[in-house]
XYZ file of C-alpha atoms in Angstrom:
629
model
C 14.088 81.434 -38.521
C 15.991 83.508 -35.865
C 13.643 83.434 -33.392
C 11.296 80.676 -34.657
C 14.354 77.931 -34.169
C 14.353 79.863 -29.628
C 10.798 78.435 -30.343
C 10.254 74.981 -28.734
C 7.142 75.275 -27.042
C 4.410 78.012 -25.775
C 6.391 78.840 -23.165
C 9.295 80.171 -25.276
C 7.222 82.309 -26.662
C 5.659 84.285 -24.071
C 9.366 85.615 -23.309
C 8.793 87.838 -26.622
C 7.996 91.017 -26.795
C 4.653 92.504 -29.204
C 7.071 93.253 -31.576
C 8.955 90.426 -31.863
C 5.906 88.397 -32.320
C 5.208 90.064 -35.212
C 8.903 88.735 -37.123
C 7.681 85.581 -35.376
C 4.759 85.592 -37.779
C 6.388 86.089 -40.941
C 8.851 82.867 -39.583
C 5.957 81.184 -39.194
C 4.549 81.512 -42.678
C 7.686 80.875 -44.057
C 8.239 77.971 -42.615
C 4.856 76.635 -42.962
C 5.003 77.472 -47.012
C 8.391 76.118 -47.446
C 7.471 73.136 -45.874
C 3.993 72.305 -47.660
C 5.480 72.788 -50.901
C 7.602 69.869 -50.302
C 5.181 67.486 -48.077
C 1.501 69.039 -49.744
C -1.175 69.613 -46.884
C -3.525 72.247 -46.012
C -2.108 75.658 -46.696
C -4.944 78.746 -47.035
C -6.464 77.960 -43.850
C -2.977 77.487 -41.716
C -1.610 80.917 -43.403
C -4.356 82.417 -42.638
C -4.925 81.538 -38.392
C -0.883 82.888 -38.138
C -1.600 85.673 -36.321
C -4.280 84.699 -34.400
C -2.337 81.667 -33.301
C 0.340 82.970 -31.809
C -1.882 85.085 -30.117
C -3.762 82.690 -28.479
C -0.612 80.574 -26.934
C 0.719 83.978 -25.416
C -2.372 85.505 -23.883
C -3.176 81.743 -22.506
C -1.498 79.603 -20.343
C -1.512 76.320 -22.476
C -1.614 73.953 -22.302
C -3.405 73.919 -18.999
C -5.967 76.667 -20.511
C -7.537 74.036 -23.413
C -7.656 75.434 -27.115
C -10.065 73.037 -29.105
C -9.317 73.805 -32.745
C -12.722 72.929 -35.141
C -11.961 71.292 -38.394
C -8.242 70.862 -37.598
C -7.012 72.814 -41.205
C -5.640 75.578 -39.852
C -3.185 74.101 -36.872
C -0.002 73.933 -38.732
C 0.968 77.370 -36.718
C -0.131 75.410 -33.221
C 1.977 72.939 -33.964
C 4.606 75.048 -34.714
C 4.439 76.411 -31.597
C 3.868 73.421 -29.330
C 6.977 71.259 -29.824
C 7.283 69.872 -33.493
C 8.614 71.687 -35.907
C 11.681 68.974 -35.627
C 8.642 66.716 -37.604
C 6.872 68.974 -39.245
C 9.053 68.340 -42.629
C 6.963 64.371 -42.352
C 3.826 66.267 -42.098
C 0.999 64.085 -42.814
C 3.753 61.045 -43.696
C 3.340 57.617 -42.794
C 5.559 58.009 -39.295
C 5.294 61.556 -38.778
C 2.619 64.378 -37.362
C -0.401 64.565 -38.513
C -2.181 67.052 -40.661
C -5.336 67.415 -37.857
C -5.407 67.871 -33.559
C -3.839 64.149 -32.471
C -4.356 63.752 -28.670
C -1.977 60.932 -29.236
C 0.697 63.570 -30.196
C 0.835 66.431 -28.217
C -0.842 67.490 -24.613
C -1.711 70.267 -26.582
C -4.021 69.055 -28.808
C -7.120 68.787 -26.691
C -9.064 67.168 -29.034
C -9.168 64.767 -31.999
C -10.761 66.746 -35.392
C -10.973 66.282 -38.714
C -14.767 67.135 -39.976
C -15.987 70.435 -39.246
C -18.653 71.947 -36.480
C -17.528 69.751 -33.529
C -15.755 72.267 -31.816
C -17.959 74.292 -29.627
C -19.514 70.740 -28.586
C -16.390 69.476 -27.777
C -15.081 72.594 -25.792
C -18.402 72.169 -23.761
C -17.759 69.173 -22.784
C -14.417 70.081 -20.975
C -15.664 72.811 -19.927
C -18.306 71.302 -17.765
C -15.849 68.832 -16.724
C -14.029 71.531 -15.068
C -16.840 73.022 -13.279
C -17.928 69.538 -12.121
C -14.511 68.840 -11.016
C -14.444 72.422 -9.994
C -10.846 73.468 -11.173
C -9.346 76.371 -12.792
C -8.588 76.929 -16.766
C -9.906 78.120 -19.554
C -11.568 76.711 -22.069
C -11.206 78.347 -25.813
C -13.395 77.350 -28.631
C -11.534 77.799 -32.623
C -14.081 77.943 -35.247
C -14.192 79.001 -38.783
C -16.959 81.043 -40.754
C -17.910 77.802 -42.809
C -18.870 75.390 -39.723
C -21.358 77.481 -39.046
C -23.363 76.540 -41.677
C -23.221 73.332 -39.772
C -26.241 72.593 -37.321
C -23.627 70.971 -34.184
C -22.277 73.953 -34.288
C -25.083 76.035 -32.826
C -26.898 73.115 -30.747
C -22.966 73.220 -28.756
C -23.377 77.215 -28.868
C -27.367 77.139 -27.496
C -26.299 74.689 -25.029
C -23.295 76.805 -23.829
C -25.204 80.490 -23.664
C -27.915 78.054 -21.309
C -25.336 77.390 -19.463
C -23.247 80.113 -18.767
C -20.473 78.930 -17.557
C -17.124 80.535 -18.169
C -16.415 79.686 -22.225
C -14.780 81.562 -24.910
C -15.834 81.188 -28.412
C -13.464 82.435 -31.314
C -15.106 82.440 -34.420
C -12.429 82.935 -37.492
C -14.225 84.584 -40.008
C -12.461 84.629 -43.216
C -15.318 85.279 -45.448
C -14.254 81.650 -47.549
C -15.209 78.139 -46.653
C -13.727 75.518 -48.824
C -15.957 76.358 -51.209
C -17.388 79.862 -51.387
C -19.835 81.278 -48.669
C -23.441 80.448 -48.783
C -26.517 81.210 -46.714
C -27.485 83.584 -44.878
C -25.077 83.499 -41.658
C -21.858 83.707 -44.374
C -23.898 87.063 -46.339
C -24.584 88.256 -42.926
C -20.368 87.391 -41.926
C -19.184 89.149 -44.895
C -21.787 92.609 -44.351
C -19.590 92.686 -40.570
C -16.371 93.263 -42.624
C -17.302 97.241 -43.325
C -18.733 97.243 -39.809
C -15.990 99.954 -38.663
C -18.323 103.517 -38.924
C -21.522 100.724 -37.625
C -20.289 99.381 -34.425
C -19.270 102.742 -33.728
C -22.753 104.070 -33.855
C -24.611 100.534 -32.278
C -22.044 101.116 -29.062
C -23.589 105.545 -28.869
C -27.470 103.988 -29.412
C -26.528 101.276 -27.040
C -25.120 103.397 -24.046
C -28.242 105.991 -24.527
C -30.798 103.212 -24.860
C -29.685 102.141 -21.639
C -29.788 105.707 -19.483
C -33.670 105.037 -20.122
C -33.776 102.183 -17.158
C -36.485 99.300 -18.487
C -38.180 101.230 -21.376
C -34.410 102.023 -22.322
C -34.088 97.824 -22.281
C -36.646 96.818 -23.958
C -36.303 99.628 -26.904
C -32.817 97.632 -27.069
C -33.951 94.267 -27.425
C -36.130 95.744 -30.119
C -34.206 96.847 -31.850
C -32.031 94.440 -31.685
C -34.215 91.651 -33.105
C -34.734 94.235 -36.215
C -31.826 95.989 -37.127
C -29.535 92.953 -37.663
C -26.937 95.204 -39.820
C -26.529 97.455 -36.931
C -26.293 95.252 -33.692
C -23.815 91.806 -35.522
C -23.562 90.130 -32.324
C -27.395 89.968 -31.831
C -27.120 86.243 -32.953
C -25.036 85.515 -30.413
C -26.372 87.316 -27.710
C -29.567 85.926 -28.034
C -28.384 82.693 -27.610
C -26.273 83.804 -24.699
C -23.611 85.139 -25.429
C -21.195 88.375 -24.721
C -19.406 89.849 -28.816
C -16.914 91.032 -29.267
C -15.428 92.488 -32.364
C -14.949 92.502 -35.523
C -10.683 92.234 -34.866
C -8.547 92.456 -36.939
C -6.877 88.812 -36.920
C -3.921 90.220 -38.584
C -3.127 92.993 -36.010
C -1.006 90.790 -33.145
C -1.488 93.818 -30.693
C -4.987 94.200 -30.929
C -5.803 90.062 -31.009
C -3.218 90.107 -27.350
C -5.389 93.334 -26.081
C -8.853 91.661 -26.679
C -7.677 88.222 -25.459
C -6.092 90.203 -22.171
C -9.862 91.929 -21.508
C -11.834 88.992 -22.170
C -9.545 86.406 -19.999
C -11.017 86.132 -16.963
C -14.649 87.282 -18.865
C -17.843 85.764 -15.894
C -19.853 83.669 -18.284
C -19.473 83.077 -22.397
C -18.079 85.146 -24.821
C -17.952 85.119 -28.348
C -14.580 87.190 -30.227
C -14.914 88.103 -33.631
C -11.994 87.375 -35.537
C -11.752 88.584 -39.039
C -8.862 87.498 -41.140
C -7.662 86.684 -44.518
C -7.066 82.786 -45.716
C -3.566 82.380 -47.749
C -2.082 85.382 -45.892
C 1.141 86.250 -47.047
C 1.531 84.214 -49.929
C -0.338 85.615 -53.390
C -0.958 82.432 -55.082
C -3.288 81.077 -52.033
C -4.511 84.794 -51.741
C -5.946 85.090 -54.703
C -7.739 80.747 -55.529
C -7.645 79.931 -51.656
C -10.136 76.810 -53.026
C -7.040 75.512 -54.545
C -4.784 75.699 -52.005
C -6.899 74.239 -49.282
C -5.819 71.127 -49.412
C -2.390 71.093 -52.157
C -0.630 68.596 -53.483
C 3.514 69.915 -54.199
C 3.589 72.852 -55.502
C 6.461 75.533 -57.099
C 6.922 78.057 -53.982
C 7.907 80.573 -56.337
C 5.459 80.608 -59.533
C 2.584 78.541 -57.094
C 2.095 76.208 -59.648
C 0.695 72.473 -58.421
C 2.688 69.317 -59.138
C 0.617 67.526 -61.502
C 1.023 63.736 -61.260
C -0.823 62.134 -64.243
C -2.530 62.877 -67.590
C -5.105 60.715 -66.968
C -8.527 61.569 -65.662
C -9.936 60.746 -62.472
C -12.574 59.379 -61.034
C -13.458 62.903 -59.778
C -13.836 64.621 -62.940
C -15.397 61.336 -65.163
C -18.345 62.095 -62.767
C -18.420 65.681 -63.154
C -18.051 65.471 -67.060
C -20.792 63.055 -67.036
C -23.246 64.981 -65.070
C -22.622 68.101 -67.490
C -23.658 65.536 -70.130
C -26.586 64.072 -68.683
C -27.968 67.857 -67.104
C -27.652 69.528 -71.010
C -30.029 67.194 -72.112
C -32.537 66.620 -68.541
C -33.750 69.808 -66.729
C -34.511 67.509 -63.429
C -31.172 66.598 -62.548
C -30.197 68.853 -59.489
C -26.514 68.907 -58.182
C -26.249 68.742 -54.085
C -22.883 69.355 -52.122
C -21.818 70.175 -48.913
C -19.058 72.774 -49.229
C -16.814 70.229 -51.970
C -18.032 72.126 -55.262
C -14.521 71.550 -56.204
C -13.701 68.412 -54.380
C -16.649 66.314 -56.084
C -16.500 67.307 -59.302
C -19.317 69.765 -59.525
C -18.175 73.100 -60.233
C -18.449 72.939 -64.217
C -21.975 71.859 -63.151
C -22.567 74.664 -61.146
C -21.343 77.438 -64.067
C -23.335 75.953 -66.682
C -26.578 75.230 -64.099
C -26.285 77.524 -61.403
C -30.256 77.728 -61.196
C -29.643 73.850 -60.603
C -26.829 73.409 -58.422
C -26.640 73.858 -54.359
C -23.475 74.143 -52.070
C -25.303 73.858 -48.812
C -22.634 74.455 -46.301
C -20.985 72.182 -44.030
C -24.617 70.645 -43.429
C -24.749 66.763 -44.770
C -27.668 66.387 -43.434
C -29.986 69.221 -44.144
C -28.020 68.163 -47.992
C -29.607 64.770 -48.376
C -32.745 65.701 -46.305
C -33.444 68.668 -49.083
C -32.325 66.171 -51.863
C -35.062 63.786 -50.417
C -37.728 67.379 -50.500
C -36.431 67.825 -54.154
C -37.351 63.831 -55.000
C -40.792 64.073 -53.496
C -41.031 66.749 -56.770
C -40.061 64.717 -59.622
C -36.630 66.408 -59.553
C -33.585 63.344 -59.650
C -30.888 65.567 -56.782
C -27.540 64.218 -57.137
C -25.943 64.036 -53.377
C -22.676 64.390 -54.257
C -20.305 64.310 -51.072
C -16.752 62.569 -49.721
C -17.699 59.209 -48.698
C -16.994 59.855 -44.960
C -18.464 62.886 -44.674
C -22.220 60.932 -45.691
C -21.524 59.273 -42.258
C -22.943 62.715 -40.639
C -26.096 62.126 -42.171
C -26.692 58.329 -41.256
C -30.340 59.023 -39.648
C -31.271 61.373 -42.608
C -30.836 58.505 -45.117
C -33.001 55.718 -43.629
C -35.639 58.188 -42.012
C -35.675 60.763 -45.498
C -34.937 59.012 -47.964
C -34.689 55.048 -47.706
C -38.176 55.032 -46.028
C -40.520 56.380 -48.273
C -38.110 55.108 -51.117
C -37.339 58.745 -53.031
C -34.960 58.625 -56.160
C -32.268 60.320 -54.859
C -28.742 59.607 -56.429
C -25.446 59.376 -53.803
C -22.328 60.033 -55.298
C -19.792 59.070 -52.805
C -15.970 60.417 -53.542
C -12.467 59.323 -51.410
C -13.879 55.834 -50.897
C -11.189 53.895 -49.860
C -8.132 54.918 -48.403
C -7.419 58.396 -49.394
C -3.937 58.892 -48.134
C -2.366 61.870 -45.840
C -5.437 62.993 -44.161
C -6.018 59.970 -42.096
C -8.513 58.652 -40.483
C -10.959 61.199 -40.412
C -10.978 61.111 -44.157
C -10.677 57.637 -45.599
C -13.965 56.767 -46.619
C -13.815 53.201 -45.010
C -17.051 52.310 -43.525
C -19.972 53.400 -46.525
C -20.566 50.017 -47.890
C -21.348 48.762 -44.441
C -23.398 51.236 -43.008
C -24.998 51.617 -46.449
C -25.496 48.358 -47.062
C -27.634 47.782 -43.957
C -30.879 49.970 -45.374
C -33.721 48.350 -47.024
C -34.391 50.426 -50.825
C -30.537 51.057 -51.009
C -29.041 50.215 -53.968
C -25.101 49.943 -53.855
C -23.215 50.345 -56.994
C -18.923 50.665 -57.411
C -17.416 50.643 -60.483
C -13.857 49.870 -61.668
C -13.337 52.311 -63.580
C -14.500 55.546 -65.293
C -16.615 54.114 -68.729
C -18.528 51.977 -65.443
C -19.175 54.820 -63.277
C -20.048 56.710 -66.717
C -23.316 54.084 -67.193
C -23.403 53.407 -63.417
C -24.508 57.210 -63.155
C -26.870 56.726 -65.756
C -28.164 53.810 -64.923
C -29.088 55.369 -60.998
C -30.436 58.205 -62.665
C -32.919 56.848 -65.018
C -32.857 52.739 -64.823
C -33.356 52.206 -60.395
C -35.981 53.670 -58.731
C -35.532 54.317 -54.835
C -32.338 55.557 -53.440
C -28.458 54.501 -55.111
C -25.102 54.653 -54.290
C -22.092 55.021 -56.105
C -18.281 54.773 -54.588
C -15.509 55.452 -56.283
C -11.832 55.986 -54.580
C -9.970 59.735 -55.072
C -7.886 57.797 -58.196
C -7.572 57.984 -61.215
C -8.938 55.820 -63.987
C -7.095 53.305 -66.330
C -8.341 54.719 -69.574
C -7.151 57.624 -71.124
C -10.476 58.006 -73.340
C -13.894 58.261 -72.096
C -16.698 59.524 -73.825
C -19.276 60.710 -71.945
C -22.315 61.394 -74.337
C -22.660 58.099 -74.989
C -24.213 54.857 -72.374
C -24.720 51.862 -71.853
C -27.853 50.963 -69.428
C -25.929 48.267 -66.784
C -28.631 45.383 -65.399
C -29.284 45.276 -61.904
C -27.897 43.174 -60.552
C -25.775 41.652 -63.039
C -22.254 41.122 -62.548
C -19.323 40.585 -64.464
C -17.529 37.783 -65.655
C -13.730 39.156 -66.292
C -11.926 35.687 -66.140
C -13.199 31.913 -65.518
C -10.893 29.191 -64.988
C -12.923 26.027 -64.052
C -9.584 24.645 -63.181
C -8.389 26.733 -60.547
C -11.168 26.160 -58.744
C -10.066 29.876 -56.791
C -12.425 32.687 -57.925
C -12.231 36.302 -56.948
C -15.081 38.581 -56.427
C -14.229 42.089 -56.586
C -16.025 45.510 -56.029
C -13.979 48.287 -57.306
C -10.559 49.438 -59.361
C -8.307 46.680 -57.457
C -9.907 44.266 -60.501
C -6.636 45.668 -62.137
C -4.344 43.978 -60.037
C -5.227 40.973 -60.444
C -5.936 41.322 -64.058
C -2.314 41.907 -64.078
C -1.257 38.981 -62.565
C -2.927 37.450 -64.816
C -1.111 38.547 -67.837
C 1.732 38.739 -66.015
C 2.506 35.380 -63.780
C 1.162 31.689 -64.355
C -1.754 32.047 -61.657
C -4.816 30.944 -63.058
C -8.038 32.110 -61.276
C -11.784 33.578 -62.274
C -12.485 36.997 -61.300
C -15.170 38.706 -61.093
C -16.733 42.287 -61.386
C -19.553 42.191 -58.712
C -20.340 45.680 -59.825
C -23.222 45.751 -57.172
C -23.277 45.141 -53.530
C -26.626 44.861 -52.696
C -28.628 43.902 -54.270
C -26.012 40.837 -55.368
C -26.059 38.769 -57.967
C -27.170 35.498 -56.850
C -27.498 33.774 -60.157
C -23.381 34.372 -60.674
C -23.036 33.721 -57.187
C -24.513 30.000 -57.003
C -21.747 29.406 -60.364
C -19.053 30.351 -58.624
C -20.323 28.351 -55.558
C -20.874 25.491 -57.717
C -17.373 25.479 -59.640
C -14.887 26.891 -57.080
C -14.126 25.857 -54.262
C -12.636 29.194 -52.942
C -14.077 32.230 -53.485
C -12.010 35.393 -52.374
C -13.789 38.852 -51.253
C -11.744 42.010 -52.753
C -13.844 45.176 -51.597
C -11.682 48.819 -50.105
C -13.991 48.663 -47.233
C -13.662 47.460 -43.638
C -13.956 44.093 -43.182
C -17.525 44.204 -41.107
C -20.242 44.451 -43.040
C -19.718 44.864 -46.321
C -18.875 42.601 -49.668
C -16.630 39.827 -47.367
C -19.935 39.903 -44.625
C -23.051 39.764 -47.795
C -21.236 36.781 -49.479
C -20.773 34.772 -46.259
C -24.131 35.427 -45.413
C -25.269 34.424 -48.820
C -22.559 31.124 -48.834
C -23.806 30.137 -45.300
C -28.033 30.808 -45.768
C -27.497 28.760 -48.711
C -25.245 26.239 -47.506
C -22.290 25.968 -49.686
C -19.018 24.262 -48.890
C -16.791 26.578 -49.903
C -14.098 28.880 -48.478
C -13.632 32.290 -48.189
C -11.209 34.778 -47.902
C -11.762 38.374 -47.473
C -9.377 41.349 -49.152
C -10.921 44.308 -46.792
C -9.497 46.559 -44.703
C -9.295 45.652 -41.060
C -11.539 46.349 -38.339
C -9.472 49.649 -37.702
C -8.905 52.976 -37.907
C -6.230 52.990 -40.632
C -3.486 55.953 -39.906
C -1.937 59.065 -42.151
C 0.336 58.387 -44.796
C 0.650 58.332 -48.931
C -2.090 55.824 -50.310
C 0.650 53.353 -51.935
C 2.458 52.923 -48.279
C -1.084 52.335 -46.173
C -2.759 49.497 -49.031
C 0.312 47.567 -48.299
C 0.313 47.734 -44.673
C -3.258 47.093 -44.841
C -2.993 43.894 -47.893
C -3.435 45.963 -50.592
C -0.563 46.386 -53.270
C 0.242 43.589 -55.632
C 2.421 42.745 -53.392
C -0.148 41.159 -50.829
C -2.124 39.592 -53.816
C 0.812 38.134 -55.583
C 1.841 36.541 -52.332
C -1.951 35.508 -51.447
C -2.417 33.893 -54.999
C 0.833 32.249 -54.736
C 0.513 30.642 -51.067
C -3.117 29.320 -52.514
C -1.440 27.468 -55.407
C 1.111 25.885 -53.213
C -1.018 24.866 -50.672
C -2.901 23.138 -53.543
C -6.502 24.440 -52.093
C -5.775 22.698 -48.300
C -7.905 22.793 -45.243
C -6.028 26.308 -44.118
C -8.642 29.407 -44.296
C -11.718 30.718 -43.339
C -14.549 27.686 -43.483
C -17.923 29.602 -43.963
C -20.072 27.329 -45.356
């Protein structure tokens, strides 16, 4: 790490020669691989942007010039070059540095990001502020080809082209989204990889036609409209951008030359850069999806650490949906660039004609599912909890308002750990609960998830949401070919103790913490597996309100608007004189770090539950607490 040890800021970087930059790129790549093998993280994308990052900071005067990164999982080299390599061993760890750009962390992180397709809009806002303030600096948005499948990117591009301000968009084209490339735009970008000769032809045609003055310009415009293959920049040019590229994203000399040449360009410009995801690490190059977001791994073999032999909730969903789809041709699988992450990879292989990865376009995924539902198909819309937020209006306007039978499967609900606040699924119970016609279910384990999916498909009308965490199920064996209908909205009494007067109302797997307390201590209380947030089992609620004087709600969701709110509303509406205590996430954004650490911080460890039960017993149910009745 001879050169890397000397680099503490982009100012140090700019002292190096072009030849030294090549060596630095290799050192950064090795440093990233070695570190992520110990911490886990987003490896493939960051390996693909090493040279691009070096060239940007080498040519542009950061932090005065502003680089806005899209998604953020491609920024490890950026963090290393901007004074954070000493903290890199604590990447994505509690109290360390985030795996995504974070304004609170560095002046070089211009905009916080974790979701895709936001960079152009955010950077354009900064460029407009520059114009209004009459300031002088460059604004660069770095957006991946995958993010071009998101509509927000085009809204930003369209507005930028209309305004005409000095504005640079770097299209990082690795022809590989998180899941494999989908859509017409992706196919066009893939074709551009073979454009060496065609680019020269385009330039000659362009030069010749421009000599013909007016008529030449007309012909040129028509040609550009109908000969997309010969004019790869047409899409951007028609939106008001100048187009430069494609450029080899791993050729530092070419990158620096291009960035210098467009640095003082007047107006909006797109620089199309071709990179390879996982560049420099063979396992990541061969399987970029596998090394997109990776746990700890062996650098020499590429073997990823497996933490547990049990199935995950995602794997249970995957096996169940395949089992059901084998018997029912109406079942359609839909995801938004998360085929593997959401557990639809096997489904996509077995039923390719009934599987649709729509790209990073959650809004389209939901309305597309609604259209299918009008023709008696049963769309299973599998999207991470945090990403479904982006389609909130579509859920209301296109699905719920028409009471269409779309099944939403929300993976990564609750705290997800090292990815932090942009990825925690803390709000879905709240934002879905307020929507009319919506049924919301939360399984406590794998068998319940399996039966809930079956029930959602065949025994519930209208929209249904099933949410579950990024976690392992408790069962060792699950028969995904055997199903039991769950009566809606029937809750389940797990343990009843009429003497204690304390009852836990639980949504989800945390019920097993309470089960462990009952089995290992002398504390006694009742436990109800609510299973449904909407509608709720009001008969069981009436029963526990009449037989207990303390209710404790447990949900892996923000305290605002979820189970605690629903139970409090029920108690107030029916004038029950019971006290209600919430176990829920605080009304704030939760940081990043290991899930166990974060859960203890917000009060969801077994230690927290034990301390609470102990305090209740010691007070012998005195008047302390939150009296909602």
